[in-house]
XYZ file of C-alpha atoms in Angstrom:
656
model
C 197.490 96.966 24.241
C 197.970 99.689 21.716
C 199.019 103.276 21.851
C 197.467 104.795 18.750
C 198.951 107.010 16.105
C 200.356 110.451 15.565
C 198.841 112.442 12.706
C 199.618 115.841 11.356
C 198.572 114.898 10.833
C 197.709 115.341 7.813
C 196.960 113.031 8.659
C 197.268 116.147 9.819
C 198.623 116.546 6.402
C 196.179 114.494 4.318
C 193.009 116.472 4.835
C 194.741 119.855 4.720
C 195.115 119.374 0.973
C 191.412 119.644 0.164
C 190.823 123.017 1.854
C 193.994 124.200 0.131
C 192.620 123.089 -3.228
C 189.412 125.001 -2.582
C 191.177 128.114 -1.327
C 193.573 128.288 -4.269
C 190.796 127.809 -6.822
C 188.760 130.537 -5.170
C 191.655 132.940 -5.654
C 191.445 132.461 -9.415
C 187.741 133.273 -9.441
C 187.735 136.125 -6.955
C 188.256 139.751 -7.782
C 189.377 142.476 -5.406
C 186.848 143.201 -2.677
C 186.076 146.775 -1.770
C 188.185 148.132 1.102
C 188.121 151.282 3.180
C 190.979 153.505 2.005
C 192.487 156.761 3.238
C 195.492 158.912 2.501
C 197.129 161.052 5.161
C 200.246 163.131 4.501
C 201.586 160.719 1.908
C 200.635 157.587 3.846
C 198.126 155.198 2.254
C 195.891 153.339 4.695
C 193.539 150.517 3.790
C 191.292 148.423 5.987
C 189.243 145.469 4.821
C 187.161 142.914 6.653
C 185.583 139.598 5.737
C 182.640 138.258 7.715
C 181.584 134.653 7.227
C 179.113 132.114 8.496
C 179.814 128.472 7.713
C 178.095 125.209 8.543
C 179.282 121.627 8.023
C 177.019 118.581 8.228
C 178.196 115.004 8.520
C 177.235 113.026 5.409
C 178.173 109.432 6.253
C 177.405 106.858 8.899
C 180.053 105.724 11.346
C 182.360 103.023 10.040
C 182.796 100.200 12.598
C 186.358 99.726 11.327
C 187.332 103.064 12.896
C 185.735 102.292 16.283
C 187.243 100.153 19.051
C 185.588 96.803 19.739
C 184.719 97.808 23.299
C 182.962 100.875 21.891
C 180.838 98.924 19.423
C 183.168 98.666 16.430
C 185.732 96.251 15.046
C 189.016 98.162 15.479
C 191.635 96.841 17.897
C 192.081 100.277 19.472
C 189.936 102.766 21.373
C 192.447 105.558 20.800
C 191.127 106.953 17.509
C 187.324 106.880 17.702
C 186.221 109.842 19.837
C 185.825 112.076 16.782
C 183.586 109.712 14.842
C 181.538 108.776 17.925
C 180.882 112.410 18.852
C 178.940 113.429 15.712
C 175.885 111.755 14.174
C 175.217 111.355 10.465
C 173.046 114.196 9.168
C 173.827 116.423 12.146
C 175.791 119.672 12.236
C 179.478 119.102 12.953
C 180.657 122.742 12.695
C 178.807 126.066 12.852
C 181.354 128.856 12.607
C 180.953 132.643 12.682
C 184.206 134.355 11.758
C 185.733 137.710 10.963
C 189.157 138.551 9.574
C 190.381 142.136 9.271
C 193.502 143.471 7.548
C 195.049 146.874 8.188
C 197.762 148.028 5.795
C 199.688 151.257 6.392
C 201.964 152.105 3.472
C 204.362 154.997 3.755
C 206.525 153.986 0.823
C 209.897 153.290 2.405
C 208.237 152.163 5.621
C 205.019 150.201 5.961
C 203.130 148.132 8.515
C 200.603 145.329 8.270
C 198.242 143.881 10.866
C 195.752 141.028 10.639
C 193.323 139.999 13.343
C 190.794 137.192 13.285
C 188.142 135.867 15.595
C 185.586 133.100 15.480
C 182.943 131.250 17.434
C 181.950 127.678 16.622
C 178.478 127.567 18.098
C 178.247 123.791 17.691
C 181.373 123.076 19.727
C 180.659 125.803 22.252
C 176.960 125.157 22.907
C 176.223 121.774 21.329
C 176.208 118.443 23.137
C 178.672 115.822 21.996
C 177.261 112.344 21.493
C 179.897 110.619 23.601
C 182.880 112.553 24.931
C 182.642 116.225 25.992
C 185.365 118.407 24.526
C 187.987 119.460 27.036
C 188.727 123.041 28.011
C 191.973 122.845 26.040
C 190.135 121.625 22.949
C 187.505 124.356 23.179
C 190.224 127.002 23.341
C 191.200 125.901 19.822
C 187.878 125.003 18.190
C 185.263 126.721 20.379
C 186.125 130.392 20.093
C 189.152 132.631 19.832
C 190.342 136.151 19.090
C 193.866 136.265 17.726
C 196.345 138.718 16.286
C 197.870 136.935 13.302
C 200.273 139.109 11.290
C 201.845 142.171 12.897
C 205.005 143.420 11.227
C 206.859 146.464 9.949
C 208.590 146.502 6.552
C 211.388 148.802 5.495
C 212.521 149.290 1.891
C 215.989 150.765 1.320
C 219.169 150.381 -0.695
C 222.389 148.611 0.193
C 224.709 150.580 -2.009
C 222.787 150.489 -5.262
C 221.045 147.196 -4.480
C 217.384 147.422 -3.429
C 216.705 145.658 -0.134
C 213.856 144.943 2.238
C 213.759 144.192 5.966
C 210.663 142.913 7.768
C 210.371 142.572 11.547
C 207.472 141.099 13.477
C 204.942 138.293 13.407
C 204.714 137.129 9.804
C 204.270 134.306 7.310
C 207.181 133.496 5.015
C 206.544 131.004 2.214
C 209.461 129.429 0.371
C 209.434 126.812 -2.358
C 206.896 125.920 -5.022
C 204.572 123.404 -3.369
C 200.875 123.793 -4.127
C 198.804 121.135 -2.352
C 201.233 118.496 -1.059
C 202.817 119.507 2.269
C 206.152 118.777 3.975
C 208.392 120.098 1.257
C 210.409 123.317 1.491
C 207.587 125.412 2.922
C 208.016 124.462 6.598
C 208.907 127.849 8.065
C 205.416 128.462 9.427
C 203.447 125.589 11.004
C 200.006 124.686 9.694
C 196.950 125.444 11.795
C 195.186 122.242 10.772
C 192.241 122.517 13.152
C 191.165 126.008 12.085
C 191.949 125.647 8.398
C 189.413 122.839 8.151
C 186.519 124.925 9.416
C 183.923 126.112 6.865
C 184.824 129.518 5.469
C 188.555 129.200 6.154
C 190.924 130.844 3.661
C 194.595 130.466 2.792
C 195.429 133.241 5.233
C 194.034 131.007 7.992
C 196.292 128.093 7.039
C 199.714 129.070 8.370
C 200.572 130.377 11.828
C 202.514 133.651 11.711
C 205.725 133.510 13.751
C 207.820 136.356 15.188
C 210.888 136.610 12.979
C 213.259 138.917 11.185
C 213.315 138.426 7.420
C 214.922 140.315 4.608
C 215.992 140.305 0.991
C 218.471 142.106 -1.213
C 218.639 142.129 -5.015
C 222.325 141.793 -5.795
C 221.611 142.162 -9.519
C 218.665 142.356 -11.875
C 218.487 138.564 -11.920
C 219.583 137.463 -8.421
C 217.879 138.019 -5.070
C 219.152 136.752 -1.720
C 216.747 136.204 1.176
C 217.205 135.249 4.825
C 215.236 134.879 8.045
C 215.783 134.273 11.739
C 212.888 133.070 13.868
C 212.381 134.465 17.343
C 209.888 131.859 18.530
C 208.998 128.222 17.923
C 205.414 127.121 17.289
C 203.981 123.672 16.650
C 201.460 122.396 14.110
C 197.960 122.700 15.582
C 196.492 119.226 15.204
C 192.822 118.377 15.636
C 191.894 118.271 19.332
C 190.628 114.857 20.467
C 186.901 114.411 20.045
C 186.465 117.020 17.308
C 184.921 115.989 13.996
C 188.097 115.415 11.970
C 190.198 114.059 14.834
C 191.613 110.565 14.388
C 193.766 110.556 17.516
C 192.428 110.757 21.066
C 195.624 111.501 22.979
C 198.097 113.708 21.059
C 196.208 116.952 20.395
C 195.193 119.660 22.854
C 193.236 118.125 25.719
C 194.482 114.589 25.084
C 195.446 113.212 28.480
C 195.475 109.418 28.356
C 196.256 106.581 25.957
C 194.627 103.209 26.536
C 196.219 99.801 26.289
C 194.237 96.649 25.629
C 193.951 96.484 21.829
C 190.363 97.754 21.795
C 189.057 95.175 24.261
C 188.533 97.594 27.142
C 186.534 100.808 27.020
C 188.160 104.199 27.471
C 185.084 105.261 29.472
C 185.147 102.431 31.996
C 181.975 100.852 30.620
C 183.083 97.650 28.867
C 185.875 95.336 29.908
C 185.693 92.290 27.690
C 184.831 88.637 28.272
C 187.630 87.962 30.794
C 187.724 91.072 32.922
C 184.039 91.944 32.664
C 182.665 89.195 34.923
C 185.449 89.928 37.412
C 184.496 93.553 37.898
C 182.379 93.188 40.972
C 182.022 95.068 44.185
C 184.948 93.144 45.661
C 187.390 94.662 43.149
C 185.846 98.126 43.241
C 186.005 98.214 47.031
C 189.566 96.865 47.096
C 188.575 93.489 48.513
C 191.957 92.147 47.453
C 194.051 92.414 50.623
C 196.657 95.133 50.373
C 195.697 96.124 46.817
C 194.486 99.537 45.592
C 190.882 99.874 44.416
C 190.053 99.018 40.828
C 191.209 101.680 38.361
C 188.223 103.127 36.425
C 190.702 104.248 33.720
C 191.715 100.633 33.301
C 194.927 100.209 31.279
C 195.162 103.964 30.743
C 198.569 105.655 30.624
C 198.611 109.325 31.590
C 200.236 112.073 29.558
C 203.381 113.672 30.912
C 204.600 117.225 30.214
C 205.388 117.970 26.571
C 209.059 118.376 25.699
C 209.072 121.512 23.549
C 212.202 122.740 21.756
C 214.078 126.001 22.050
C 212.857 129.204 20.421
C 216.374 129.891 19.145
C 218.558 128.424 16.434
C 215.997 128.539 13.594
C 217.084 130.372 10.459
C 217.416 130.092 6.708
C 218.871 131.605 3.550
C 217.679 131.451 -0.044
C 218.801 132.652 -3.449
C 216.456 133.210 -6.376
C 217.685 133.549 -9.940
C 215.600 134.967 -12.783
C 216.500 133.624 -16.241
C 214.871 135.862 -18.838
C 216.342 133.880 -21.716
C 214.691 130.697 -20.435
C 211.195 132.030 -21.011
C 211.293 133.995 -17.762
C 212.050 130.975 -15.573
C 212.913 131.461 -11.907
C 215.168 129.113 -9.950
C 215.641 128.940 -6.207
C 218.150 127.428 -3.784
C 217.389 127.089 -0.069
C 218.925 126.154 3.250
C 217.303 126.267 6.651
C 217.696 124.863 10.140
C 214.563 124.435 12.196
C 213.039 122.553 15.097
C 210.283 120.093 14.281
C 206.736 121.458 14.333
C 205.285 117.926 14.253
C 204.600 115.823 17.366
C 206.450 112.630 18.231
C 205.051 110.242 20.858
C 207.650 109.017 23.349
C 207.405 107.216 26.676
C 208.792 107.055 30.189
C 208.772 103.642 31.808
C 207.100 103.073 35.162
C 208.704 103.094 38.569
C 210.149 100.281 40.658
C 207.197 100.672 43.005
C 204.896 100.225 40.024
C 206.661 97.016 39.019
C 206.378 95.637 42.557
C 202.697 96.530 42.755
C 202.073 94.915 39.367
C 203.700 91.671 40.444
C 201.774 91.578 43.716
C 198.459 92.237 41.953
C 199.118 89.623 39.283
C 200.018 86.900 41.758
C 197.144 87.729 44.115
C 194.493 87.549 41.407
C 195.995 84.627 39.504
C 196.059 82.482 42.652
C 192.376 83.123 43.267
C 192.462 85.439 46.265
C 189.263 87.027 45.033
C 186.694 84.285 45.564
C 184.057 86.096 43.513
C 186.015 86.058 40.241
C 183.793 84.537 37.597
C 186.649 83.638 35.284
C 185.994 79.931 35.133
C 189.565 78.704 34.662
C 193.077 79.027 35.958
C 194.199 80.371 32.578
C 191.571 83.088 32.717
C 192.636 83.987 36.246
C 196.247 84.235 35.104
C 195.268 86.467 32.173
C 193.227 88.689 34.454
C 196.087 88.864 36.915
C 198.439 89.932 34.165
C 196.045 92.616 32.919
C 195.513 94.079 36.375
C 199.262 93.989 36.945
C 199.872 95.951 33.739
C 197.258 98.459 34.861
C 198.987 98.963 38.240
C 202.325 99.492 36.519
C 200.840 101.766 33.847
C 199.677 104.181 36.537
C 203.340 104.965 37.266
C 204.402 105.331 33.604
C 203.509 108.057 31.109
C 203.710 109.038 27.485
C 204.703 112.499 26.339
C 204.957 114.557 23.165
C 208.314 115.832 21.991
C 209.573 117.881 19.069
C 213.114 116.985 17.946
C 215.475 119.858 17.245
C 218.003 120.950 14.636
C 216.662 119.607 11.343
C 218.711 120.719 8.335
C 216.879 121.283 5.046
C 218.293 122.024 1.633
C 216.136 122.519 -1.421
C 215.858 123.687 -4.993
C 212.891 124.982 -6.963
C 211.821 126.311 -10.346
C 208.834 127.918 -12.013
C 208.311 128.758 -15.657
C 205.835 128.933 -18.505
C 205.916 126.328 -21.255
C 206.385 128.426 -24.368
C 203.100 129.901 -25.536
C 201.001 126.892 -24.522
C 199.365 128.623 -21.575
C 200.757 126.014 -19.196
C 202.796 127.062 -16.177
C 205.138 124.598 -14.462
C 206.648 124.751 -11.020
C 208.397 122.234 -8.841
C 210.791 121.640 -6.001
C 213.115 119.126 -4.384
C 213.763 119.101 -0.649
C 216.237 117.095 1.412
C 215.821 116.946 5.178
C 218.768 115.668 7.177
C 218.012 113.571 10.283
C 214.259 114.026 10.159
C 212.485 112.400 13.121
C 210.216 109.519 12.049
C 207.769 107.929 14.487
C 208.477 104.290 15.307
C 205.518 101.920 15.391
C 203.642 102.892 18.531
C 202.872 99.262 19.376
C 206.610 98.546 19.541
C 207.023 101.649 21.701
C 204.314 100.332 24.018
C 205.952 96.919 24.335
C 209.309 98.541 25.080
C 207.744 100.688 27.805
C 206.410 97.509 29.460
C 209.752 95.654 29.472
C 210.501 96.442 33.148
C 207.643 94.023 33.828
C 209.037 91.289 31.565
C 212.427 91.593 33.254
C 211.000 91.326 36.766
C 208.330 88.673 36.111
C 208.670 86.754 32.826
C 205.957 84.327 33.932
C 203.300 86.961 33.299
C 205.042 89.462 31.026
C 207.695 87.799 28.854
C 205.791 88.747 25.662
C 206.737 92.422 26.027
C 210.435 91.644 25.631
C 209.724 90.547 22.051
C 209.860 94.066 20.604
C 212.023 96.016 18.164
C 213.298 98.706 20.525
C 214.910 96.639 23.284
C 214.623 96.169 27.039
C 214.569 99.142 29.402
C 214.813 99.747 33.118
C 212.377 101.615 35.316
C 211.928 105.396 35.137
C 213.654 105.557 31.748
C 212.816 107.723 28.733
C 212.253 105.886 25.439
C 212.393 108.235 22.473
C 209.731 107.177 19.994
C 211.576 108.051 16.798
C 214.511 107.313 14.578
C 216.312 109.901 12.469
C 216.630 109.423 8.741
C 217.312 111.604 5.724
C 214.136 112.223 3.715
C 213.791 113.502 0.143
C 210.624 114.897 -1.390
C 210.109 115.785 -5.048
C 206.977 117.475 -6.340
C 205.824 119.357 -9.432
C 202.727 121.361 -10.354
C 201.222 122.164 -13.737
C 198.649 124.955 -14.078
C 196.543 125.840 -17.095
C 194.433 128.999 -17.140
C 191.598 128.294 -19.555
C 189.822 130.610 -21.919
C 186.148 130.167 -22.792
C 185.354 126.493 -22.090
C 182.026 124.647 -21.751
C 180.263 127.991 -21.965
C 182.322 129.480 -19.136
C 184.237 132.731 -19.456
C 187.386 131.454 -17.755
C 188.697 128.383 -16.016
C 191.721 126.884 -14.341
C 193.130 123.368 -14.052
C 195.858 122.455 -11.545
C 197.596 119.123 -10.955
C 200.430 118.354 -8.554
C 202.411 115.116 -8.341
C 204.723 114.376 -5.439
C 206.842 111.599 -4.009
C 208.689 110.967 -0.748
C 211.757 108.790 -0.216
C 213.271 107.751 3.113
C 216.996 107.116 2.767
C 218.383 104.060 4.597
C 214.883 102.915 5.466
C 215.141 100.099 8.038
C 213.733 96.702 7.163
C 210.384 95.984 8.760
C 211.873 92.895 10.363
C 214.220 95.118 12.376
C 212.235 98.318 12.916
C 208.734 99.174 11.768
C 207.732 102.823 11.508
C 204.291 104.132 12.369
C 201.336 104.407 10.013
C 197.667 105.145 10.597
C 195.389 102.265 11.519
C 198.087 99.745 12.502
C 196.401 98.872 15.774
C 198.241 95.616 16.475
C 201.824 94.461 16.146
C 203.449 93.422 12.895
C 204.887 90.438 14.787
C 202.719 87.352 14.260
C 204.037 85.832 17.500
C 202.150 88.486 19.456
C 198.883 87.209 17.952
C 199.590 83.602 18.950
C 198.887 81.945 22.296
C 200.682 83.819 25.049
C 201.226 86.878 22.852
C 200.456 90.447 23.851
C 197.320 90.511 21.682
C 196.480 86.831 21.599
C 193.632 86.085 19.205
C 193.847 89.448 17.468
C 195.593 89.239 14.077
C 198.935 90.892 13.495
C 199.138 93.659 10.925
C 200.511 92.599 7.519
C 203.805 94.048 6.360
C 201.908 95.933 3.637
C 200.302 98.107 6.336
C 203.560 99.717 7.465
C 205.607 102.551 5.928
C 207.794 102.015 2.890
C 210.891 103.819 1.684
C 209.118 105.306 -1.347
C 205.592 106.691 -1.623
C 203.802 108.987 -4.027
C 200.484 110.493 -5.012
C 198.844 113.370 -6.842
C 196.210 116.083 -6.407
C 194.016 117.666 -9.101
C 191.594 120.566 -9.128
C 189.564 122.331 -11.800
C 187.213 125.293 -11.775
C 185.133 127.179 -14.333
C 183.727 130.679 -13.891
C 180.532 131.912 -15.545
C 180.391 135.696 -15.320
C 176.948 137.245 -14.821
C 175.335 133.825 -14.947
C 172.341 135.146 -12.994
C 172.087 138.926 -13.282
C 175.283 140.215 -11.610
C 176.058 136.884 -9.963
C 179.114 134.932 -11.108
C 178.998 131.153 -10.697
C 182.120 129.001 -10.285
C 181.684 125.208 -10.155
C 184.739 123.199 -9.127
C 185.971 119.665 -8.594
C 188.927 118.307 -6.592
C 190.519 114.889 -6.488
C 193.295 113.465 -4.294
C 194.878 110.026 -4.675
C 197.744 108.374 -2.813
C 198.902 105.901 -5.440
C 201.681 103.774 -4.025
C 203.662 103.341 -0.836
C 203.124 104.563 2.702
C 204.936 107.588 4.122
C 206.027 107.281 7.765
C 204.386 109.510 10.336
C 204.264 112.188 11.515
C 205.150 114.056 8.325
C 204.267 111.584 5.608
C 201.637 112.783 3.123
C 200.837 109.455 1.418
C 198.920 106.281 2.355
C 198.520 103.843 -0.542
C 194.952 103.584 -1.844
C 193.620 106.598 0.035
C 191.425 108.924 -2.018
C 189.251 111.994 -1.601
C 186.767 113.701 -3.891
C 185.037 117.057 -3.562
C 182.612 119.079 -5.674
C 181.461 122.602 -5.005
C 179.781 125.697 -6.372
C 180.608 129.283 -5.479
C 178.403 132.277 -6.230
C 179.877 135.799 -6.119
C 177.901 139.043 -6.187
C 179.664 142.363 -6.867
C 182.897 140.975 -5.372
C 181.401 141.594 -1.933
C 179.000 138.741 -1.277
C 179.970 135.115 -1.692
C 178.131 131.846 -1.085
C 179.772 128.451 -1.353
C 178.334 124.939 -1.093
C 180.368 121.723 -1.327
C 180.417 117.992 -0.687
C 183.539 115.999 0.249
C 183.938 112.222 0.237
C 186.843 110.255 1.742
C 187.427 106.642 0.726
C 190.014 103.993 -0.084
C 192.752 102.234 1.938
C 190.226 100.290 4.017
C 190.559 100.413 7.791
C 193.839 102.289 7.466
C 192.027 105.418 6.291
C 190.573 106.692 9.547
C 188.669 109.471 7.744
C 186.648 107.051 5.608
C 183.464 107.860 7.515
C 183.950 111.634 7.793
C 182.219 112.758 4.560
C 180.547 116.147 4.892
C 178.509 118.904 3.279
C 179.570 122.513 3.832
C 177.790 125.817 3.252
C 179.443 129.208 3.721
C 178.274 132.788 3.206
C 180.804 135.656 3.223
C 180.621 139.421 3.062
C 183.738 141.510 2.398
C 184.067 145.251 2.790
């Protein structure tokens, strides 16, 4: 009976790194595209547009380890397989037409900037999914959209003799020195994960602009002070359930139900396991059990309650940057900000007293054989079936919901510099987040939400009381997180190459990062959540009478650790005029989570997880661009839910 996992995802965070690698490398190879430009009474106006068409094709077969047993796989959960089941190997997974237009109006002391984008994914909009149709909410994110991104006004002026700038409107503000690894200092704007992973996406598609007031003042030639105040809160846009990269079927837009049962029972009402299956007969469907409701087609499904979103107010930050000319032009930064979490936490509300009473009545009725057509074959099987149906009755009165904890304090420091005359540039940062919300193991959350049953009827439900969160009454909220201080340290080295391997130019970038959870609880007292941990870490729950009897418990090595680290590398060469006026830029990217497991939802590392990508970009006259790539995910076994989501991508762009 498992509620599956929250990802940023990166999750939500993990896969974001590869598009970021590609986008950053492309910046090194790209030159300025032609733009429409005017001048009117001292005001410079420029307008440029990029049109793109991108297609992705799945390049790997489905991995049974990512698919619930009731759905034909080997995983003990049906809550993370809609994405892999919806797209066949060798078939198109994305087919995106997109435009992005920038309008810049520069009047010197006063300027304005606007960016609008729109897209249609013809595959999601018109294609047929192999298993689960995308919901209306999902299609609003991945099917088509027209959106105003940036829209702000900037004023440049002096405060006394100090130059200053004030910017008001919807904008992106990037602080810190992170390159590929997320969840450091740069948390002001949430990531649009779903759209950034579409073919043809650029860095400007990665972060959601937010209405805010930001400004800076140079108090001296070497010191600049910056500040911002946000006027609205926005969340990270995770992959909607059922889309190609989704590894969670209930958290993202359109997710409406999480299923219990540890993979044994289908989320489509089509397979109910060796015990319940023979018992699903017309008697149950037609409510032949006296006084009982009809059989629930969403068996063991818990509905989603309203999201608990935070306030738009109380989010601000200040920073100071110091330029040290004598230290080879190094720049240092200090930061403080207070913000509300952009990452989702899964919490629960226990069922009602009426639900408990109905569960007990159903369990006793079935276990004592009131349904004469039950083909269970033994008293033990009847008791198990009675308990399952009882949980289902109770679950209909409970719900899970998504919340975003408030008032996270962040302090940080950064640097960037060149290493003498070596051609290497170094940058790095340290961030400390006070009381960051970390997701508790969702299986423990599930057990805790079922404890009203164990209190009322230990004969059937005593196993649920053996959890790490405690016992709760009916109609009670259980917050699915603990708060801990979290440190993250990361550094990037960049080398711009001269003529190499026959190329005119090249670039090599590597970033190393590590995360540390202060006062990390012992796994014996409180396990935190990690991807792919479909069963409990408590071996007693796998034994006779346990909540997932006969299904092995997860080893301690599968759960988050205090420390975790990994690295990302990328390299690109550019051959100017390789074919007539066409420049060619081959590239390679590599990502490796080396040791430790970061807790969700923000953790970027899962030990053993790797990704590899190769690509080739062709540019013609800085206007036309074609890009082809292949990406492979592997490592970390069943705990890497993207292992079977390899893909080819082809994109053509025209800028004017």
